[in-house]
Amino acid sequence: MMYLRCFLLIGALLFKGDSSTHAQSKQVDAVAGGNIILPCMLKTPASKDIQTVEWSKVVEGRKPAIVFLYRHGCETFAMKDPDFEYRSSLIMRELQNGNFSLRISNVKLSDTGTYQCLMIQNNGTKEETEVELVVASLSDPTLSVVSADSSGVTVECEALCWMPAPLMTVLDEDGNRLTDEEPKQEKDPKGCYNTKQNVILNNPVSRVVCRVDQQQRNQSKTVKILLPDFWKDSYVRAICLSVAGATLVCISVFSLYIGLSKKCSRTDEGEQSQTTIKSDQNKKSNSHEMNSLLNQQSVTENTQNSMTEKLNK
């Protein structure tokens, strides 16, 4: 008799209006910026008797946020979380098949979390599905030459807004790593990671490859850049600059030498001119003195002759 009562009690609980069943939690992976569907299927075929379908997101420390609310054949907007405005909807053509999966467009990193799908039939029967949404983020990396001189070429690989944090590797044309240094990585306000790697190439390479890996999601992106012509142009420019520099130095030294030579020549000419002038002055002085002496001697001789004539007389 006791067993019969227990059986009846269990049967009453199973068919009571507030009964509910829980489906196993599922995980759905998404990429930021894309669209995703969170599955929710009614197990019983009485989809036309569905009174309420409520999609909510579990929020730590407060009530769940209403992502989508469907009542009596229409969407109810009053309680919908503004963050999902115009981004969440049901697949209307699938409702008759008991498919109440939620479609979220333009997925954000902040959408990551646990979602619950609660279906309530008119007779009070409840079915609940729990889905774990994991949103990742990735972008196409860029690879560029940031500087070049006679000592080498510097290339930079950059990957913006990756989540989870990626691994970055820079390789040459033979698949050899060009540096063992860890890339710089920082978290931005969106919650994703920006990764950057600079590599100085001291020897010519024909190609550089940057590979960014997200091992948790088995995602990988690569970018490459060809450098043969660039290295050739770089060395030609370096040689031209070196030759131009050497030529400029030679011209400067030669100009300085010519200037000094002219200055010295002018100094020597001045000294020679002064010497010539002094010599001419000395010659003129000596000639004048000689003429004076001759004149004096002539006067003396005339005087003597005059005296001699007088004595003879």
PDB file of C-alpha atoms in Angstrom:
ATOM      1  CA  MET A   1       0.000   0.000   0.000  1.00  0.00           C
ATOM      2  CA  MET A   2       2.865   2.376   0.832  1.00  0.00           C
ATOM      3  CA  TYR A   3       4.556   1.633  -2.482  1.00  0.00           C
ATOM      4  CA  LEU A   4       1.317   2.371  -4.342  1.00  0.00           C
ATOM      5  CA  ARG A   5       1.007   5.750  -2.625  1.00  0.00           C
ATOM      6  CA  CYS A   6       4.603   6.635  -3.517  1.00  0.00           C
ATOM      7  CA  PHE A   7       3.976   5.674  -7.131  1.00  0.00           C
ATOM      8  CA  LEU A   8       0.855   7.834  -7.323  1.00  0.00           C
ATOM      9  CA  LEU A   9       2.670  10.744  -5.693  1.00  0.00           C
ATOM     10  CA  ILE A  10       5.531  10.538  -8.185  1.00  0.00           C
ATOM     11  CA  GLY A  11       3.055  10.370 -11.059  1.00  0.00           C
ATOM     12  CA  ALA A  12       1.218  13.423  -9.769  1.00  0.00           C
ATOM     13  CA  LEU A  13       4.441  15.399  -9.541  1.00  0.00           C
ATOM     14  CA  LEU A  14       5.420  14.464 -13.083  1.00  0.00           C
ATOM     15  CA  PHE A  15       2.127  15.650 -14.502  1.00  0.00           C
ATOM     16  CA  LYS A  16       1.655  18.649 -12.277  1.00  0.00           C
ATOM     17  CA  GLY A  17       1.571  22.048 -14.036  1.00  0.00           C
ATOM     18  CA  ASP A  18       4.779  23.419 -12.497  1.00  0.00           C
ATOM     19  CA  SER A  19       6.884  20.410 -13.418  1.00  0.00           C
ATOM     20  CA  SER A  20      10.112  21.050 -15.349  1.00  0.00           C
ATOM     21  CA  THR A  21      12.940  19.153 -16.978  1.00  0.00           C
ATOM     22  CA  HIS A  22      16.547  20.313 -17.429  1.00  0.00           C
ATOM     23  CA  ALA A  23      18.549  19.618 -20.558  1.00  0.00           C
ATOM     24  CA  GLN A  24      22.263  19.126 -20.503  1.00  0.00           C
ATOM     25  CA  SER A  25      24.280  22.327 -20.865  1.00  0.00           C
ATOM     26  CA  LYS A  26      25.831  22.931 -24.297  1.00  0.00           C
ATOM     27  CA  GLN A  27      28.755  25.089 -25.411  1.00  0.00           C
ATOM     28  CA  VAL A  28      28.669  27.247 -28.513  1.00  0.00           C
ATOM     29  CA  ASP A  29      31.734  29.008 -29.904  1.00  0.00           C
ATOM     30  CA  ALA A  30      31.404  32.334 -31.705  1.00  0.00           C
ATOM     31  CA  VAL A  31      33.637  34.985 -33.248  1.00  0.00           C
ATOM     32  CA  ALA A  32      33.130  38.654 -32.424  1.00  0.00           C
ATOM     33  CA  GLY A  33      31.347  40.522 -35.194  1.00  0.00           C
ATOM     34  CA  GLY A  34      29.595  37.447 -36.580  1.00  0.00           C
ATOM     35  CA  ASN A  35      26.189  35.848 -36.045  1.00  0.00           C
ATOM     36  CA  ILE A  36      25.426  32.849 -33.837  1.00  0.00           C
ATOM     37  CA  ILE A  37      22.477  30.592 -32.955  1.00  0.00           C
ATOM     38  CA  LEU A  38      21.958  29.253 -29.436  1.00  0.00           C
ATOM     39  CA  PRO A  39      19.964  25.987 -29.679  1.00  0.00           C
ATOM     40  CA  CYS A  40      16.726  25.403 -27.791  1.00  0.00           C
ATOM     41  CA  MET A  41      14.373  22.617 -28.925  1.00  0.00           C
ATOM     42  CA  LEU A  42      11.069  21.657 -27.319  1.00  0.00           C
ATOM     43  CA  LYS A  43      10.997  17.957 -26.509  1.00  0.00           C
ATOM     44  CA  THR A  44       7.217  17.639 -26.631  1.00  0.00           C
ATOM     45  CA  PRO A  45       5.432  18.218 -29.976  1.00  0.00           C
ATOM     46  CA  ALA A  46       2.807  20.600 -28.551  1.00  0.00           C
ATOM     47  CA  SER A  47       4.593  23.766 -29.785  1.00  0.00           C
ATOM     48  CA  LYS A  48       1.296  25.548 -30.484  1.00  0.00           C
ATOM     49  CA  ASP A  49       0.521  25.403 -26.762  1.00  0.00           C
ATOM     50  CA  ILE A  50       3.670  27.328 -25.817  1.00  0.00           C
ATOM     51  CA  GLN A  51       2.754  30.254 -23.613  1.00  0.00           C
ATOM     52  CA  THR A  52       6.175  31.763 -22.885  1.00  0.00           C
ATOM     53  CA  VAL A  53       9.714  31.475 -24.198  1.00  0.00           C
ATOM     54  CA  GLU A  54      12.270  33.373 -22.172  1.00  0.00           C
ATOM     55  CA  TRP A  55      15.930  33.671 -23.063  1.00  0.00           C
ATOM     56  CA  SER A  56      18.095  35.152 -20.309  1.00  0.00           C
ATOM     57  CA  LYS A  57      21.771  35.596 -19.572  1.00  0.00           C
ATOM     58  CA  VAL A  58      23.186  34.750 -16.170  1.00  0.00           C
ATOM     59  CA  VAL A  59      24.752  37.820 -14.548  1.00  0.00           C
ATOM     60  CA  GLU A  60      26.872  37.362 -11.447  1.00  0.00           C
ATOM     61  CA  GLY A  61      25.576  39.234  -8.423  1.00  0.00           C
ATOM     62  CA  ARG A  62      22.200  40.271  -9.844  1.00  0.00           C
ATOM     63  CA  LYS A  63      19.113  39.024 -11.652  1.00  0.00           C
ATOM     64  CA  PRO A  64      19.506  37.421 -15.075  1.00  0.00           C
ATOM     65  CA  ALA A  65      19.313  39.830 -18.005  1.00  0.00           C
ATOM     66  CA  ILE A  66      16.390  39.227 -20.358  1.00  0.00           C
ATOM     67  CA  VAL A  67      17.784  38.657 -23.831  1.00  0.00           C
ATOM     68  CA  PHE A  68      14.505  37.766 -25.560  1.00  0.00           C
ATOM     69  CA  LEU A  69      10.951  37.339 -24.236  1.00  0.00           C
ATOM     70  CA  TYR A  70       8.181  35.695 -26.277  1.00  0.00           C
ATOM     71  CA  ARG A  71       4.632  35.581 -24.906  1.00  0.00           C
ATOM     72  CA  HIS A  72       1.403  34.466 -26.544  1.00  0.00           C
ATOM     73  CA  GLY A  73       2.847  34.589 -30.042  1.00  0.00           C
ATOM     74  CA  CYS A  74       4.526  38.010 -29.800  1.00  0.00           C
ATOM     75  CA  GLU A  75       7.839  39.446 -28.609  1.00  0.00           C
ATOM     76  CA  THR A  76       7.731  41.530 -25.434  1.00  0.00           C
ATOM     77  CA  PHE A  77      10.183  44.445 -25.422  1.00  0.00           C
ATOM     78  CA  ALA A  78       9.543  46.019 -22.007  1.00  0.00           C
ATOM     79  CA  MET A  79      11.928  43.762 -20.070  1.00  0.00           C
ATOM     80  CA  LYS A  80      14.565  43.263 -22.769  1.00  0.00           C
ATOM     81  CA  ASP A  81      18.143  44.192 -21.889  1.00  0.00           C
ATOM     82  CA  PRO A  82      19.148  47.267 -23.977  1.00  0.00           C
ATOM     83  CA  ASP A  83      22.492  45.635 -24.858  1.00  0.00           C
ATOM     84  CA  PHE A  84      20.598  43.094 -26.994  1.00  0.00           C
ATOM     85  CA  GLU A  85      18.267  45.613 -28.634  1.00  0.00           C
ATOM     86  CA  TYR A  86      17.841  44.707 -32.319  1.00  0.00           C
ATOM     87  CA  ARG A  87      20.445  41.930 -31.952  1.00  0.00           C
ATOM     88  CA  SER A  88      18.406  38.964 -30.676  1.00  0.00           C
ATOM     89  CA  SER A  89      15.483  37.157 -32.309  1.00  0.00           C
ATOM     90  CA  LEU A  90      13.829  33.784 -32.785  1.00  0.00           C
ATOM     91  CA  ILE A  91      13.627  31.911 -36.074  1.00  0.00           C
ATOM     92  CA  MET A  92       9.927  32.465 -36.633  1.00  0.00           C
ATOM     93  CA  ARG A  93       9.462  29.838 -39.360  1.00  0.00           C
ATOM     94  CA  GLU A  94      10.869  27.198 -37.000  1.00  0.00           C
ATOM     95  CA  LEU A  95       8.542  27.872 -34.065  1.00  0.00           C
ATOM     96  CA  GLN A  96       5.929  25.443 -35.391  1.00  0.00           C
ATOM     97  CA  ASN A  97       8.560  22.713 -35.276  1.00  0.00           C
ATOM     98  CA  GLY A  98       9.291  23.362 -31.612  1.00  0.00           C
ATOM     99  CA  ASN A  99      12.564  25.146 -32.419  1.00  0.00           C
ATOM    100  CA  PHE A 100      13.010  28.189 -30.162  1.00  0.00           C
ATOM    101  CA  SER A 101      16.694  28.708 -30.818  1.00  0.00           C
ATOM    102  CA  LEU A 102      17.985  32.253 -30.269  1.00  0.00           C
ATOM    103  CA  ARG A 103      19.804  34.104 -33.022  1.00  0.00           C
ATOM    104  CA  ILE A 104      22.268  36.819 -31.912  1.00  0.00           C
ATOM    105  CA  SER A 105      23.764  39.113 -34.552  1.00  0.00           C
ATOM    106  CA  ASN A 106      26.927  41.217 -34.371  1.00  0.00           C
ATOM    107  CA  VAL A 107      28.259  39.157 -31.477  1.00  0.00           C
ATOM    108  CA  LYS A 108      30.343  41.042 -28.913  1.00  0.00           C
ATOM    109  CA  LEU A 109      33.070  39.867 -26.561  1.00  0.00           C
ATOM    110  CA  SER A 110      30.793  40.910 -23.699  1.00  0.00           C
ATOM    111  CA  ASP A 111      28.189  38.383 -24.895  1.00  0.00           C
ATOM    112  CA  THR A 112      30.312  35.582 -23.453  1.00  0.00           C
ATOM    113  CA  GLY A 113      28.456  33.795 -20.662  1.00  0.00           C
ATOM    114  CA  THR A 114      25.730  31.328 -19.706  1.00  0.00           C
ATOM    115  CA  TYR A 115      22.305  31.582 -21.362  1.00  0.00           C
ATOM    116  CA  GLN A 116      19.082  29.908 -20.267  1.00  0.00           C
ATOM    117  CA  CYS A 117      16.118  29.060 -22.485  1.00  0.00           C
ATOM    118  CA  LEU A 118      12.899  28.611 -20.483  1.00  0.00           C
ATOM    119  CA  MET A 119       9.769  27.322 -22.268  1.00  0.00           C
ATOM    120  CA  ILE A 120       6.440  27.304 -20.470  1.00  0.00           C
ATOM    121  CA  GLN A 121       3.420  25.584 -21.984  1.00  0.00           C
ATOM    122  CA  ASN A 122      -0.177  26.547 -21.312  1.00  0.00           C
ATOM    123  CA  ASN A 123      -0.608  23.601 -18.976  1.00  0.00           C
ATOM    124  CA  GLY A 124       2.278  24.893 -16.855  1.00  0.00           C
ATOM    125  CA  THR A 125       4.884  22.370 -18.033  1.00  0.00           C
ATOM    126  CA  LYS A 126       8.370  23.856 -18.166  1.00  0.00           C
ATOM    127  CA  GLU A 127      11.408  22.914 -20.167  1.00  0.00           C
ATOM    128  CA  GLU A 128      14.771  24.560 -19.695  1.00  0.00           C
ATOM    129  CA  THR A 129      17.956  24.491 -21.754  1.00  0.00           C
ATOM    130  CA  GLU A 130      21.293  25.964 -20.723  1.00  0.00           C
ATOM    131  CA  VAL A 131      23.866  27.086 -23.274  1.00  0.00           C
ATOM    132  CA  GLU A 132      27.409  28.333 -22.656  1.00  0.00           C
ATOM    133  CA  LEU A 133      28.506  30.946 -25.203  1.00  0.00           C
ATOM    134  CA  VAL A 134      32.220  31.504 -25.678  1.00  0.00           C
ATOM    135  CA  VAL A 135      33.095  34.483 -27.871  1.00  0.00           C
ATOM    136  CA  ALA A 136      36.540  34.801 -29.400  1.00  0.00           C
ATOM    137  CA  SER A 137      38.030  37.635 -31.370  1.00  0.00           C
ATOM    138  CA  LEU A 138      40.610  37.689 -34.135  1.00  0.00           C
ATOM    139  CA  SER A 139      41.681  39.941 -36.975  1.00  0.00           C
ATOM    140  CA  ASP A 140      44.004  39.858 -39.970  1.00  0.00           C
ATOM    141  CA  PRO A 141      47.569  40.647 -38.854  1.00  0.00           C
ATOM    142  CA  THR A 142      49.654  43.280 -40.638  1.00  0.00           C
ATOM    143  CA  LEU A 143      53.353  43.104 -41.553  1.00  0.00           C
ATOM    144  CA  SER A 144      55.299  46.157 -42.692  1.00  0.00           C
ATOM    145  CA  VAL A 145      58.786  47.702 -42.930  1.00  0.00           C
ATOM    146  CA  VAL A 146      59.115  50.468 -40.337  1.00  0.00           C
ATOM    147  CA  SER A 147      62.749  51.514 -40.894  1.00  0.00           C
ATOM    148  CA  ALA A 148      65.778  50.747 -43.060  1.00  0.00           C
ATOM    149  CA  ASP A 149      69.383  51.921 -43.123  1.00  0.00           C
ATOM    150  CA  SER A 150      72.844  50.586 -43.873  1.00  0.00           C
ATOM    151  CA  SER A 151      72.840  48.511 -40.667  1.00  0.00           C
ATOM    152  CA  GLY A 152      69.642  46.579 -41.429  1.00  0.00           C
ATOM    153  CA  VAL A 153      65.888  46.531 -41.948  1.00  0.00           C
ATOM    154  CA  THR A 154      63.246  46.565 -39.186  1.00  0.00           C
ATOM    155  CA  VAL A 155      59.898  44.851 -39.815  1.00  0.00           C
ATOM    156  CA  GLU A 156      56.841  44.978 -37.544  1.00  0.00           C
ATOM    157  CA  CYS A 157      54.021  42.452 -37.202  1.00  0.00           C
ATOM    158  CA  GLU A 158      50.837  43.548 -35.437  1.00  0.00           C
ATOM    159  CA  ALA A 159      47.641  41.666 -34.527  1.00  0.00           C
ATOM    160  CA  LEU A 160      44.839  43.752 -33.006  1.00  0.00           C
ATOM    161  CA  CYS A 161      42.029  42.582 -30.705  1.00  0.00           C
ATOM    162  CA  TRP A 162      42.564  38.834 -30.343  1.00  0.00           C
ATOM    163  CA  MET A 163      40.773  36.871 -27.638  1.00  0.00           C
ATOM    164  CA  PRO A 164      42.080  34.626 -26.144  1.00  0.00           C
ATOM    165  CA  ALA A 165      45.616  36.000 -26.286  1.00  0.00           C
ATOM    166  CA  PRO A 166      47.472  34.597 -29.322  1.00  0.00           C
ATOM    167  CA  LEU A 167      50.996  33.401 -30.010  1.00  0.00           C
ATOM    168  CA  MET A 168      53.028  35.318 -32.611  1.00  0.00           C
ATOM    169  CA  THR A 169      55.983  33.957 -34.598  1.00  0.00           C
ATOM    170  CA  VAL A 170      58.099  35.753 -37.241  1.00  0.00           C
ATOM    171  CA  LEU A 171      59.851  33.461 -39.748  1.00  0.00           C
ATOM    172  CA  ASP A 172      62.107  33.728 -42.794  1.00  0.00           C
ATOM    173  CA  GLU A 173      61.557  32.057 -46.180  1.00  0.00           C
ATOM    174  CA  ASP A 174      62.956  28.756 -44.848  1.00  0.00           C
ATOM    175  CA  GLY A 175      60.684  28.668 -41.797  1.00  0.00           C
ATOM    176  CA  ASN A 176      63.390  29.703 -39.324  1.00  0.00           C
ATOM    177  CA  ARG A 177      62.460  31.986 -36.454  1.00  0.00           C
ATOM    178  CA  LEU A 178      63.987  35.435 -36.855  1.00  0.00           C
ATOM    179  CA  THR A 179      63.843  36.302 -33.150  1.00  0.00           C
ATOM    180  CA  ASP A 180      63.405  34.553 -29.807  1.00  0.00           C
ATOM    181  CA  GLU A 181      62.146  37.664 -28.062  1.00  0.00           C
ATOM    182  CA  GLU A 182      58.593  37.608 -26.729  1.00  0.00           C
ATOM    183  CA  PRO A 183      56.176  39.973 -28.503  1.00  0.00           C
ATOM    184  CA  LYS A 184      54.673  42.928 -26.685  1.00  0.00           C
ATOM    185  CA  GLN A 185      51.116  42.230 -25.583  1.00  0.00           C
ATOM    186  CA  GLU A 186      48.539  44.444 -23.890  1.00  0.00           C
ATOM    187  CA  LYS A 187      44.838  44.232 -23.087  1.00  0.00           C
ATOM    188  CA  ASP A 188      42.596  46.943 -24.503  1.00  0.00           C
ATOM    189  CA  PRO A 189      39.339  48.323 -23.021  1.00  0.00           C
ATOM    190  CA  LYS A 190      37.280  45.836 -25.075  1.00  0.00           C
ATOM    191  CA  GLY A 191      38.866  42.957 -23.205  1.00  0.00           C
ATOM    192  CA  CYS A 192      40.894  41.610 -26.132  1.00  0.00           C
ATOM    193  CA  TYR A 193      44.659  41.544 -26.631  1.00  0.00           C
ATOM    194  CA  ASN A 194      46.828  43.618 -28.985  1.00  0.00           C
ATOM    195  CA  THR A 195      50.098  41.892 -29.934  1.00  0.00           C
ATOM    196  CA  LYS A 196      53.137  43.470 -31.635  1.00  0.00           C
ATOM    197  CA  GLN A 197      56.550  42.093 -32.631  1.00  0.00           C
ATOM    198  CA  ASN A 198      59.495  44.098 -34.055  1.00  0.00           C
ATOM    199  CA  VAL A 199      62.391  42.267 -35.716  1.00  0.00           C
ATOM    200  CA  ILE A 200      65.678  43.780 -36.945  1.00  0.00           C
ATOM    201  CA  LEU A 201      67.022  41.994 -40.036  1.00  0.00           C
ATOM    202  CA  ASN A 202      70.795  42.326 -40.187  1.00  0.00           C
ATOM    203  CA  ASN A 203      71.172  39.985 -43.165  1.00  0.00           C
ATOM    204  CA  PRO A 204      69.196  40.043 -46.439  1.00  0.00           C
ATOM    205  CA  VAL A 205      66.149  37.745 -46.619  1.00  0.00           C
ATOM    206  CA  SER A 206      63.800  37.336 -49.564  1.00  0.00           C
ATOM    207  CA  ARG A 207      60.602  36.859 -47.550  1.00  0.00           C
ATOM    208  CA  VAL A 208      59.309  37.421 -44.007  1.00  0.00           C
ATOM    209  CA  VAL A 209      56.275  35.539 -42.648  1.00  0.00           C
ATOM    210  CA  CYS A 210      54.291  36.440 -39.524  1.00  0.00           C
ATOM    211  CA  ARG A 211      52.053  33.722 -38.073  1.00  0.00           C
ATOM    212  CA  VAL A 212      49.480  34.351 -35.327  1.00  0.00           C
ATOM    213  CA  ASP A 213      48.016  31.287 -33.570  1.00  0.00           C
ATOM    214  CA  GLN A 214      45.066  30.915 -31.208  1.00  0.00           C
ATOM    215  CA  GLN A 215      45.644  27.416 -29.903  1.00  0.00           C
ATOM    216  CA  GLN A 216      42.545  27.253 -27.700  1.00  0.00           C
ATOM    217  CA  ARG A 217      40.291  27.571 -30.752  1.00  0.00           C
ATOM    218  CA  ASN A 218      42.658  26.109 -33.341  1.00  0.00           C
ATOM    219  CA  GLN A 219      42.672  29.384 -35.254  1.00  0.00           C
ATOM    220  CA  SER A 220      45.648  30.645 -37.238  1.00  0.00           C
ATOM    221  CA  LYS A 221      46.328  33.568 -39.571  1.00  0.00           C
ATOM    222  CA  THR A 222      49.482  34.399 -41.540  1.00  0.00           C
ATOM    223  CA  VAL A 223      50.796  37.380 -43.466  1.00  0.00           C
ATOM    224  CA  LYS A 224      53.983  37.713 -45.513  1.00  0.00           C
ATOM    225  CA  ILE A 225      56.071  40.393 -47.162  1.00  0.00           C
ATOM    226  CA  LEU A 226      58.669  40.085 -49.962  1.00  0.00           C
ATOM    227  CA  LEU A 227      61.959  41.973 -49.556  1.00  0.00           C
ATOM    228  CA  PRO A 228      64.491  41.158 -52.379  1.00  0.00           C
ATOM    229  CA  ASP A 229      63.993  44.390 -54.325  1.00  0.00           C
ATOM    230  CA  PHE A 230      63.794  46.347 -51.114  1.00  0.00           C
ATOM    231  CA  TRP A 231      67.150  45.022 -49.915  1.00  0.00           C
ATOM    232  CA  LYS A 232      68.703  45.877 -53.303  1.00  0.00           C
ATOM    233  CA  ASP A 233      67.296  49.391 -53.239  1.00  0.00           C
ATOM    234  CA  SER A 234      68.311  49.768 -49.627  1.00  0.00           C
ATOM    235  CA  TYR A 235      71.933  48.875 -50.322  1.00  0.00           C
ATOM    236  CA  VAL A 236      72.047  51.064 -53.438  1.00  0.00           C
ATOM    237  CA  ARG A 237      70.744  53.976 -51.394  1.00  0.00           C
ATOM    238  CA  ALA A 238      73.287  53.257 -48.666  1.00  0.00           C
ATOM    239  CA  ILE A 239      76.147  53.144 -51.184  1.00  0.00           C
ATOM    240  CA  CYS A 240      74.956  56.335 -52.883  1.00  0.00           C
ATOM    241  CA  LEU A 241      74.709  58.076 -49.532  1.00  0.00           C
ATOM    242  CA  SER A 242      78.199  56.897 -48.601  1.00  0.00           C
ATOM    243  CA  VAL A 243      79.669  58.062 -51.916  1.00  0.00           C
ATOM    244  CA  ALA A 244      77.855  61.387 -51.680  1.00  0.00           C
ATOM    245  CA  GLY A 245      79.132  61.864 -48.139  1.00  0.00           C
ATOM    246  CA  ALA A 246      82.709  61.048 -49.117  1.00  0.00           C
ATOM    247  CA  THR A 247      82.488  63.373 -52.125  1.00  0.00           C
ATOM    248  CA  LEU A 248      81.178  66.177 -49.969  1.00  0.00           C
ATOM    249  CA  VAL A 249      84.022  65.715 -47.505  1.00  0.00           C
ATOM    250  CA  CYS A 250      86.584  65.753 -50.334  1.00  0.00           C
ATOM    251  CA  ILE A 251      85.095  68.910 -51.821  1.00  0.00           C
ATOM    252  CA  SER A 252      85.138  70.579 -48.411  1.00  0.00           C
ATOM    253  CA  VAL A 253      88.785  69.634 -47.800  1.00  0.00           C
ATOM    254  CA  PHE A 254      89.806  70.753 -51.304  1.00  0.00           C
ATOM    255  CA  SER A 255      87.980  74.074 -50.891  1.00  0.00           C
ATOM    256  CA  LEU A 256      89.687  74.606 -47.550  1.00  0.00           C
ATOM    257  CA  TYR A 257      93.073  73.808 -49.125  1.00  0.00           C
ATOM    258  CA  ILE A 258      92.493  76.269 -52.008  1.00  0.00           C
ATOM    259  CA  GLY A 259      91.448  78.963 -49.554  1.00  0.00           C
ATOM    260  CA  LEU A 260      94.514  78.475 -47.386  1.00  0.00           C
ATOM    261  CA  SER A 261      96.774  78.425 -50.477  1.00  0.00           C
ATOM    262  CA  LYS A 262      95.351  81.713 -51.734  1.00  0.00           C
ATOM    263  CA  LYS A 263      95.796  83.274 -48.334  1.00  0.00           C
ATOM    264  CA  CYS A 264      99.406  82.148 -48.135  1.00  0.00           C
ATOM    265  CA  SER A 265     100.080  83.356 -51.691  1.00  0.00           C
ATOM    266  CA  ARG A 266      98.660  86.764 -50.882  1.00  0.00           C
ATOM    267  CA  THR A 267     100.834  86.945 -47.781  1.00  0.00           C
ATOM    268  CA  ASP A 268     103.992  86.027 -49.750  1.00  0.00           C
ATOM    269  CA  GLU A 269     103.188  88.523 -52.507  1.00  0.00           C
ATOM    270  CA  GLY A 270     102.709  91.253 -49.922  1.00  0.00           C
ATOM    271  CA  GLU A 271     105.986  90.467 -48.290  1.00  0.00           C
ATOM    272  CA  GLN A 272     107.789  90.389 -51.673  1.00  0.00           C
ATOM    273  CA  SER A 273     106.190  93.690 -52.661  1.00  0.00           C
ATOM    274  CA  GLN A 274     107.274  95.289 -49.432  1.00  0.00           C
ATOM    275  CA  THR A 275     110.806  93.921 -49.938  1.00  0.00           C
ATOM    276  CA  THR A 276     110.931  95.275 -53.518  1.00  0.00           C
ATOM    277  CA  ILE A 277     109.718  98.690 -52.392  1.00  0.00           C
ATOM    278  CA  LYS A 278     112.351  98.802 -49.660  1.00  0.00           C
ATOM    279  CA  SER A 279     115.041  97.699 -52.143  1.00  0.00           C
ATOM    280  CA  ASP A 280     114.035 100.403 -54.625  1.00  0.00           C
ATOM    281  CA  GLN A 281     114.027 102.962 -51.847  1.00  0.00           C
ATOM    282  CA  ASN A 282     117.506 101.845 -50.778  1.00  0.00           C
ATOM    283  CA  LYS A 283     118.768 102.020 -54.367  1.00  0.00           C
ATOM    284  CA  LYS A 284     117.373 105.502 -54.814  1.00  0.00           C
ATOM    285  CA  SER A 285     118.883 106.585 -51.508  1.00  0.00           C
ATOM    286  CA  ASN A 286     122.283 105.167 -52.444  1.00  0.00           C
ATOM    287  CA  SER A 287     122.133 106.813 -55.892  1.00  0.00           C
ATOM    288  CA  HIS A 288     121.254 110.161 -54.336  1.00  0.00           C
ATOM    289  CA  GLU A 289     124.095 109.858 -51.879  1.00  0.00           C
ATOM    290  CA  MET A 290     126.485 108.929 -54.703  1.00  0.00           C
ATOM    291  CA  ASN A 291     125.430 111.934 -56.783  1.00  0.00           C
ATOM    292  CA  SER A 292     125.900 114.198 -53.764  1.00  0.00           C
ATOM    293  CA  LEU A 293     129.410 112.860 -53.215  1.00  0.00           C
ATOM    294  CA  LEU A 294     130.284 113.293 -56.901  1.00  0.00           C
ATOM    295  CA  ASN A 295     128.960 116.821 -56.878  1.00  0.00           C
ATOM    296  CA  GLN A 296     130.984 117.649 -53.772  1.00  0.00           C
ATOM    297  CA  GLN A 297     134.073 116.079 -55.366  1.00  0.00           C
ATOM    298  CA  SER A 298     133.550 118.126 -58.559  1.00  0.00           C
ATOM    299  CA  VAL A 299     133.200 121.327 -56.538  1.00  0.00           C
ATOM    300  CA  THR A 300     136.365 120.515 -54.622  1.00  0.00           C
ATOM    301  CA  GLU A 301     138.284 119.812 -57.847  1.00  0.00           C
ATOM    302  CA  ASN A 302     137.059 123.060 -59.388  1.00  0.00           C
ATOM    303  CA  THR A 303     138.124 124.938 -56.272  1.00  0.00           C
ATOM    304  CA  GLN A 304     141.588 123.364 -56.377  1.00  0.00           C
ATOM    305  CA  ASN A 305     141.998 124.152 -60.099  1.00  0.00           C
ATOM    306  CA  SER A 306     141.040 127.751 -59.502  1.00  0.00           C
ATOM    307  CA  MET A 307     143.592 128.124 -56.745  1.00  0.00           C
ATOM    308  CA  THR A 308     146.287 126.539 -58.909  1.00  0.00           C
ATOM    309  CA  GLU A 309     145.622 128.952 -61.730  1.00  0.00           C
ATOM    310  CA  LYS A 310     145.920 131.895 -59.339  1.00  0.00           C
ATOM    311  CA  LEU A 311     149.263 130.698 -57.988  1.00  0.00           C
ATOM    312  CA  ASN A 312     150.643 130.212 -61.489  1.00  0.00           C
ATOM    313  CA  LYS A 313     149.763 133.740 -62.330  1.00  0.00           C
TER     314      LYS A 313
END
